[in-house]
Coordinates of C-alpha atoms and ligand atoms in Angstrom, one line a residue:
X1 CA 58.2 -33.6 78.8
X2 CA 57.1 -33.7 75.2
X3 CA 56.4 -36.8 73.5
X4 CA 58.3 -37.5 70.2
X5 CA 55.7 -35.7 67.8
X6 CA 54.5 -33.4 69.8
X7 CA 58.3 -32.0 69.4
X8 CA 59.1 -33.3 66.1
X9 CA 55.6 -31.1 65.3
X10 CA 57.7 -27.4 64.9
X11 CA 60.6 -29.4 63.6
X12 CA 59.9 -31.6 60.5
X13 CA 57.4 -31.7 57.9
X14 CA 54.3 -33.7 58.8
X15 CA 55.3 -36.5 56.1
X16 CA 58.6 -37.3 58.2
X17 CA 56.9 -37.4 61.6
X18 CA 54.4 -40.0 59.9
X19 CA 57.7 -41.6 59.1
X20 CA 58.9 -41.6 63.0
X21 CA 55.5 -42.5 63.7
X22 CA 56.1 -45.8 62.1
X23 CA 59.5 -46.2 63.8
X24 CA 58.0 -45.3 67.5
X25 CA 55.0 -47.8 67.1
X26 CA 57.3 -50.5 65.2
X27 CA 60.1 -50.4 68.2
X28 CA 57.5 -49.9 70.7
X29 CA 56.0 -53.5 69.6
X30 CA 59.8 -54.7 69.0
X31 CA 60.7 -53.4 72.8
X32 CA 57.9 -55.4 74.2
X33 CA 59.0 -58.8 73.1
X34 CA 62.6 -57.7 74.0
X35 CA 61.9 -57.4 77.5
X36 CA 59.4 -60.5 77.1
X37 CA 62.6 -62.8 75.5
X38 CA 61.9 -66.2 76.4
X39 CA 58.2 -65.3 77.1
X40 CA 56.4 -63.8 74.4
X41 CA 57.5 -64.6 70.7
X42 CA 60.2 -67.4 70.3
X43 CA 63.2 -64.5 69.3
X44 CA 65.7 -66.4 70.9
X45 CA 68.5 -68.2 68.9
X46 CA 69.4 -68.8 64.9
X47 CA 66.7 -69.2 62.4
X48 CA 69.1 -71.3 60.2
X49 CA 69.0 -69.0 57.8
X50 CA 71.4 -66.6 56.5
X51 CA 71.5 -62.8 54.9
X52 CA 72.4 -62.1 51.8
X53 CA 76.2 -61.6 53.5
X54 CA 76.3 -64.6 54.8
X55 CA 75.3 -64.4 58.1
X56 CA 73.2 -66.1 60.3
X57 CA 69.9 -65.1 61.3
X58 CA 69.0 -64.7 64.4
X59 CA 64.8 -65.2 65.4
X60 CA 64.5 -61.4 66.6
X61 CA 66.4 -59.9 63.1
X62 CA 64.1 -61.5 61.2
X63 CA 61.0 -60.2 63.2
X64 CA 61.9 -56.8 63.6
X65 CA 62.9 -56.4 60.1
X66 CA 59.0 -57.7 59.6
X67 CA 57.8 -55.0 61.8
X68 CA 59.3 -52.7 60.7
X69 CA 58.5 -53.0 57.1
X70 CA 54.6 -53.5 58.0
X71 CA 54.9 -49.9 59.8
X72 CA 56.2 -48.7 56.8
X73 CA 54.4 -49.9 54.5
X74 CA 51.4 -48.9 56.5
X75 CA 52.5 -45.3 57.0
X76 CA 52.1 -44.1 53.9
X77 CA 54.6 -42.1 53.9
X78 CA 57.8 -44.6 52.7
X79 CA 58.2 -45.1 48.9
X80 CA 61.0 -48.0 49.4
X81 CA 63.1 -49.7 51.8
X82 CA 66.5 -51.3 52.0
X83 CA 67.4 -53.9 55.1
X84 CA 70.2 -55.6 56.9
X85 CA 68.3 -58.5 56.4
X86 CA 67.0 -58.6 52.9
X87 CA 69.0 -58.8 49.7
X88 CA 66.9 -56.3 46.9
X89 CA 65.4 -53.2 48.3
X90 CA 61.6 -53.2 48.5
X91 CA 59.4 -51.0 46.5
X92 CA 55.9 -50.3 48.0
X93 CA 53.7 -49.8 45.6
X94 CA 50.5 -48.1 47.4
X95 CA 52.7 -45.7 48.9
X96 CA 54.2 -44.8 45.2
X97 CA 53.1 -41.3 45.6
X98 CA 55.5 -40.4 48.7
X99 CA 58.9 -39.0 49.2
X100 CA 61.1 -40.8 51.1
X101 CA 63.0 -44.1 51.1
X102 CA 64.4 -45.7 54.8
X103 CA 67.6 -47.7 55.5
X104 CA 67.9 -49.9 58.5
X105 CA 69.6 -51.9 60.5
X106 CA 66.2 -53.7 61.9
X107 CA 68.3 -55.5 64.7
X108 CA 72.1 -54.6 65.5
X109 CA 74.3 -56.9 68.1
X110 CA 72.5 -59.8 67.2
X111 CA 74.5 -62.3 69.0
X112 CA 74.3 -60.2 72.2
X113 CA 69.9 -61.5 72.0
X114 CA 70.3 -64.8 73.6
X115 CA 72.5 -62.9 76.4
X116 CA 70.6 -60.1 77.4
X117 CA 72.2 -57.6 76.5
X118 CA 71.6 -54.1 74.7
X119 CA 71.1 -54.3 71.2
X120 CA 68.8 -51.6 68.9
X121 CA 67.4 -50.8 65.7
X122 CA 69.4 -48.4 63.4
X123 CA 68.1 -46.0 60.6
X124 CA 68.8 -43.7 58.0
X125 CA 65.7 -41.5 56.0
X126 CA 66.2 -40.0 52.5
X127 CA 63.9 -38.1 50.2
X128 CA 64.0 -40.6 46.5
X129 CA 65.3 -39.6 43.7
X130 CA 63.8 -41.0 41.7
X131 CA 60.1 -39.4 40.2
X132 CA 57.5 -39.3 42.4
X133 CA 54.6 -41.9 41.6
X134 CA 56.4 -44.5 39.6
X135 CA 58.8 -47.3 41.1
X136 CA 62.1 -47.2 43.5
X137 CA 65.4 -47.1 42.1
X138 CA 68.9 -48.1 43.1
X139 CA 69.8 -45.0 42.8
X140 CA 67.3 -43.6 45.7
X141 CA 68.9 -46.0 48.0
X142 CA 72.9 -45.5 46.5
X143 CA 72.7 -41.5 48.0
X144 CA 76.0 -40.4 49.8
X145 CA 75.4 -39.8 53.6
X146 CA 75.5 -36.1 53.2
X147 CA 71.8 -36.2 51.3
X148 CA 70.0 -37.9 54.3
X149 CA 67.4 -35.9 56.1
X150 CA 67.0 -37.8 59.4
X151 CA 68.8 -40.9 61.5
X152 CA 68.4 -42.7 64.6
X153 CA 68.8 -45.5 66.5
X154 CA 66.3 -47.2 69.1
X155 CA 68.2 -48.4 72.2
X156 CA 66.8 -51.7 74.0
X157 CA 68.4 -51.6 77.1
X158 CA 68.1 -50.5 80.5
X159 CA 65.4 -48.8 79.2
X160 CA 64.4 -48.5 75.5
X161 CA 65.8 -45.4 74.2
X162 CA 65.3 -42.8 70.6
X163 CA 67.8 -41.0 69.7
X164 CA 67.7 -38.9 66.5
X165 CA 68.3 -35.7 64.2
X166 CA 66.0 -34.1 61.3
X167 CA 69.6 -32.3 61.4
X168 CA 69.0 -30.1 63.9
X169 CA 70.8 -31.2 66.7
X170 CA 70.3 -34.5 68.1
X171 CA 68.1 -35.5 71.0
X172 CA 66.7 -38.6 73.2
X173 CA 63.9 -39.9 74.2
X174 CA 62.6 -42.5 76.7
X175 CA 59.6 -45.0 76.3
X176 CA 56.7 -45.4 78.8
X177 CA 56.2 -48.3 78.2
X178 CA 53.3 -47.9 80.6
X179 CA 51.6 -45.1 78.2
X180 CA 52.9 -46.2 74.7
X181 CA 54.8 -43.4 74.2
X182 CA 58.6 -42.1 73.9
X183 CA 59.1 -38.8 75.8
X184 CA 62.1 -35.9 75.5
X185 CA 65.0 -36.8 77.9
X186 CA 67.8 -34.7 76.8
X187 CA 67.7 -32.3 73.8
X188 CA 70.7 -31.3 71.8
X189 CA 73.1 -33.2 73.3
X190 CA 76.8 -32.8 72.2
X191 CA 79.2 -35.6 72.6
X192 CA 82.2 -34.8 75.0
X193 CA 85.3 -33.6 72.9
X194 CA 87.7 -35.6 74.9
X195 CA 86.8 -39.2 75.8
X196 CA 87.9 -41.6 78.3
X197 CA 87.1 -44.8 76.4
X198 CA 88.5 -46.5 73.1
X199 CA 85.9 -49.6 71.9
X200 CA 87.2 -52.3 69.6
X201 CA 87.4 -55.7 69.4
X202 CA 91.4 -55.8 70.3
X203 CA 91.1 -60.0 69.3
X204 CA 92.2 -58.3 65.7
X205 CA 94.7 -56.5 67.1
X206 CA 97.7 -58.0 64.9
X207 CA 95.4 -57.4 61.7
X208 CA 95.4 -53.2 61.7
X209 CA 97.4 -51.3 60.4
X210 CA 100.5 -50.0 61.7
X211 CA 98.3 -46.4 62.7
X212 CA 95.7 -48.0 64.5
X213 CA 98.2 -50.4 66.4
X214 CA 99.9 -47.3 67.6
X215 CA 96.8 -45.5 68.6
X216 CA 95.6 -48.7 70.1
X217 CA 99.1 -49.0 72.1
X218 CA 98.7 -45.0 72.7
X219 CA 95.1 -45.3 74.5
X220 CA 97.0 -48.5 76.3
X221 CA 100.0 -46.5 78.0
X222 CA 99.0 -42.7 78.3
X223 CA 98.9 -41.4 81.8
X224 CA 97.0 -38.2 83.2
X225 CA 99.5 -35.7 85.3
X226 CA 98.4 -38.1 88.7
X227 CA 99.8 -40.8 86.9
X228 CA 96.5 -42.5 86.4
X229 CA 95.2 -44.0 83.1
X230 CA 93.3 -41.7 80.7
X231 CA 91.9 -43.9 78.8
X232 CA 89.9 -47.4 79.5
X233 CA 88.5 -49.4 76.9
X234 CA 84.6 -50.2 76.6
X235 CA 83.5 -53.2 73.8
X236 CA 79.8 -54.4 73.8
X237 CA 79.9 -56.0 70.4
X238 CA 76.4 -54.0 70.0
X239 CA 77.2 -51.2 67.6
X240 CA 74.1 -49.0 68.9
X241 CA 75.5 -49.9 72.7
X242 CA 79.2 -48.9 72.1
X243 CA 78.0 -45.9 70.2
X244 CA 75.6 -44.8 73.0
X245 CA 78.0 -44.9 75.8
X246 CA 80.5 -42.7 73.5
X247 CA 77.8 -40.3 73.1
X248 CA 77.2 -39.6 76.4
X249 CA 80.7 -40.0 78.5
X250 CA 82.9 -39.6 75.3
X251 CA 85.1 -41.7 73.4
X252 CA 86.2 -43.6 70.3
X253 CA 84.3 -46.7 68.4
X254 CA 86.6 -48.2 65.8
X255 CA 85.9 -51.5 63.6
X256 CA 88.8 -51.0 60.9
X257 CA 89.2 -53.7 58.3
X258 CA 90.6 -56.8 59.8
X259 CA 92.1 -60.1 57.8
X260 CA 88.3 -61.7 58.2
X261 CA 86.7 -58.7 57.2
X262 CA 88.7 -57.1 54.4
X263 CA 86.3 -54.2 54.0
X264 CA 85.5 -53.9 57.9
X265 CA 82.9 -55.7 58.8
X266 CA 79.6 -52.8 59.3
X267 CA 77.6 -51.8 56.3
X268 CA 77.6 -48.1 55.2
X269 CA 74.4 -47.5 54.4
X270 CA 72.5 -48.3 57.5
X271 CA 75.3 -48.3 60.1
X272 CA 77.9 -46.3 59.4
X273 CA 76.4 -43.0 57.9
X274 CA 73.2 -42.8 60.0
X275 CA 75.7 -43.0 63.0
X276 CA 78.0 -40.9 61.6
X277 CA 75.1 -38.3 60.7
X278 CA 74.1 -38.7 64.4
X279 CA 77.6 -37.8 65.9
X280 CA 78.4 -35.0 63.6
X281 CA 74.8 -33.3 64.8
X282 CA 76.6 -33.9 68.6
X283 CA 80.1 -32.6 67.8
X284 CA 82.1 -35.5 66.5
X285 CA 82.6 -37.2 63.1
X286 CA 83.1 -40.7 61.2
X287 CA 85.2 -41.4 58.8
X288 CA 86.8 -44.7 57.3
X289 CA 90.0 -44.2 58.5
X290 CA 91.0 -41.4 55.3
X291 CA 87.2 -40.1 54.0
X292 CA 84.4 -38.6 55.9
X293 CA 81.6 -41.3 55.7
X294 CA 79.0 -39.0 54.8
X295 CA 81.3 -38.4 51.8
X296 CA 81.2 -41.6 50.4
X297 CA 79.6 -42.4 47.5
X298 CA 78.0 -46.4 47.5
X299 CA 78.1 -48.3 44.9
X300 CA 76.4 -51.5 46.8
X301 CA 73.7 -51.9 49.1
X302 CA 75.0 -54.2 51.5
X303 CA 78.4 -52.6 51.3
X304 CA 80.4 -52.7 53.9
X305 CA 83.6 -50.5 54.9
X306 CA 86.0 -49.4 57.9
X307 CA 84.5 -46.9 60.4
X308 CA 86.6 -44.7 63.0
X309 CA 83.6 -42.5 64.9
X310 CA 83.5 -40.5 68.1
X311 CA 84.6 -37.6 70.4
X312 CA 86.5 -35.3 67.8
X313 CA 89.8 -35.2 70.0
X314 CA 90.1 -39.0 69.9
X315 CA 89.2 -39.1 66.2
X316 CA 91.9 -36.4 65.7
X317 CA 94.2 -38.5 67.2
X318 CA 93.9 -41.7 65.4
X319 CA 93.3 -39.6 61.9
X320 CA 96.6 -37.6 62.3
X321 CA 98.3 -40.8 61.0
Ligands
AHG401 P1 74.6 -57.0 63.4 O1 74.1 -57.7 64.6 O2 73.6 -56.0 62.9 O3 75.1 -57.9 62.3 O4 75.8 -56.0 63.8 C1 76.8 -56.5 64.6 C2 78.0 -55.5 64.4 C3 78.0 -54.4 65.4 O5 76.9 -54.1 66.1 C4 79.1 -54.8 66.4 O6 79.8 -53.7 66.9 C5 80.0 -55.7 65.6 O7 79.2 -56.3 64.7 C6 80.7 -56.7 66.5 O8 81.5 -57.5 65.7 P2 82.6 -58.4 66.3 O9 81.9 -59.5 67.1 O10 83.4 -58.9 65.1 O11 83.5 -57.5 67.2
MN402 MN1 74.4 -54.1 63.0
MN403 MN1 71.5 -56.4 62.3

């Protein structure tokens, strides 16, 4: 099977695959000290620090975001980048001659670390806007969704996992760990256009909206012709882990905007449009309950808002209002 950019090689112009170059050697060195947790470095528990949100930091956000960056930096090929876990977007300057800016997400489902459970990396890729040579702007990383070039999310679970689009369908790949390499698994894969399973966190149940309630109630009570339940609901707490099993088996991930989280709780720029990006390159869409996501124009980095992805007969259901 091919390895990532022995197929990316026919599909994207050699300064992106030096971009997912730095991704597959940054999450390959990330993987490792997953699956050493406990062993390797300390990445378990808070680092008593907090985002600029607000939030804790966990060990392993704080050293992946690190890796990352270093790949990029070193890769020559990434003018800026924007993280989860740092307030002001970072500028780097030897690489001021190169085209494209990243967004991530360097660690999601943090508090499923000290559990062992799945958790991943999440990013988005743009080409700047601002001119070639000089400094990053706000304004390359303030692009709607429907300007990015590439997205993907690396999977540590089971195994660790890449799955991505240069907009051409979207595919996944495996790591050998063994060999240091990610290799094709399944290519174009389209998300089932029914689904079985709704994920949300039904704690906020009393805090959505009348729609949602009665899509939430709908998914609770409807019966296939046997008389059997059609759907079952699925909630990991891992974005990249809810989203994955959606993708494959088919169904619905919904964090709407809740009394705690006024403007839902996940960030658009590195959560909701590169997922949203991924599933609309599989057969389903995002939206924030009204707007497509990759419509949306930010106005923050850290901005958060309400996202409604998945299998585009669920979506249908619980955007028909
Ligand atoms: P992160 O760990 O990057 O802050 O993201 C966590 C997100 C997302 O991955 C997950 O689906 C959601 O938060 C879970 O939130 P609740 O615990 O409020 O359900
Ligand atoms: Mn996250
Ligand atoms: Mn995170």
């Amino acid at each position: 099977m091919p390895t990532l950019l022995s197929f990316l090689e026919s599909r994207a112009p050699t300064e992106l695959n030096a971009v997912f170059g730095a991704i597959k050697d940054a999450s390959i060195i990330v993987s490792a000290e997953v699956n050493r947790a406990g062993l390797g470095a300390d990445i378990y528990g808070a680092k008593g620090t907090e985002n600029v949100q607000g939030e804790q930091q966990h060990k392993l956000d704080v050293y992946a975001d690190e890796v990352f960056a270093e790949a990029f930096r070193k890769s020559g090929q990434i003018v800026g980048l924007a993280s989860e876990e740092v307030d002001d977007a970072l500028f780097f300057e030897e690489n001021a001659e190169s085209d494209y800016v990243i967004m991530i997400d360097p660690l999601d489902g943090s508090s499923n670390i000290d559990v062992n459970v799945a958790i991943g990396t999440i990013f988005a890729i743009y080409k700047r806007r601002s001119p070639i040579g000089g400094p990053v702007s706000e304004d390359d990383f303030l692009q709607p969704g429907n300007e990015m070039v590439a997205a993907g999310y690396v999977s540590y679970s089971v195994s660790t996992q890449m799955v991505f689009s240069v907009g051409e369908g979207l595919h996944i790949f495996t790591l050998d760990p063994k060999h240091g390499d990610y290799h094709l698994v399944s290519e174009n894969v389209r998300i089932p256009s029914d689904g079985k399973v709704y994920s949300i966190n039904e704690v906020n149940y009393d805090d959505f909206d009348q729609n949602l309630q009665e899509f939430v109630q709908y998914c609770r009570d409807k019966r296939k012709g046997d008389g059997t339940r059609k759907y079952t609901g699925r909630y990991i707490g891992s974005l990249v882990a809810d989203f994955h099993r959606n993708l494959l088996k088919g169904g619905i991930y919904v964090y709407p905007s809740t009394v705690e989280a006024p403007k839902g709780k996940l960030r658009l720029l590195y959560e909701c449009n590169p997922m949203s990006f991924l599933v609309e390159q599989a057969g389903g869409y995002g939206t924030d309950g009204v707007t497509r996501t990759l419509d949306i124009v930010p106005t923050e980095l850290h901005q958060r808002c309400p996202f409604f992805v998945g299998s585009p007969v669920m979506m249908d259901e619980v955007m028909k209002g």
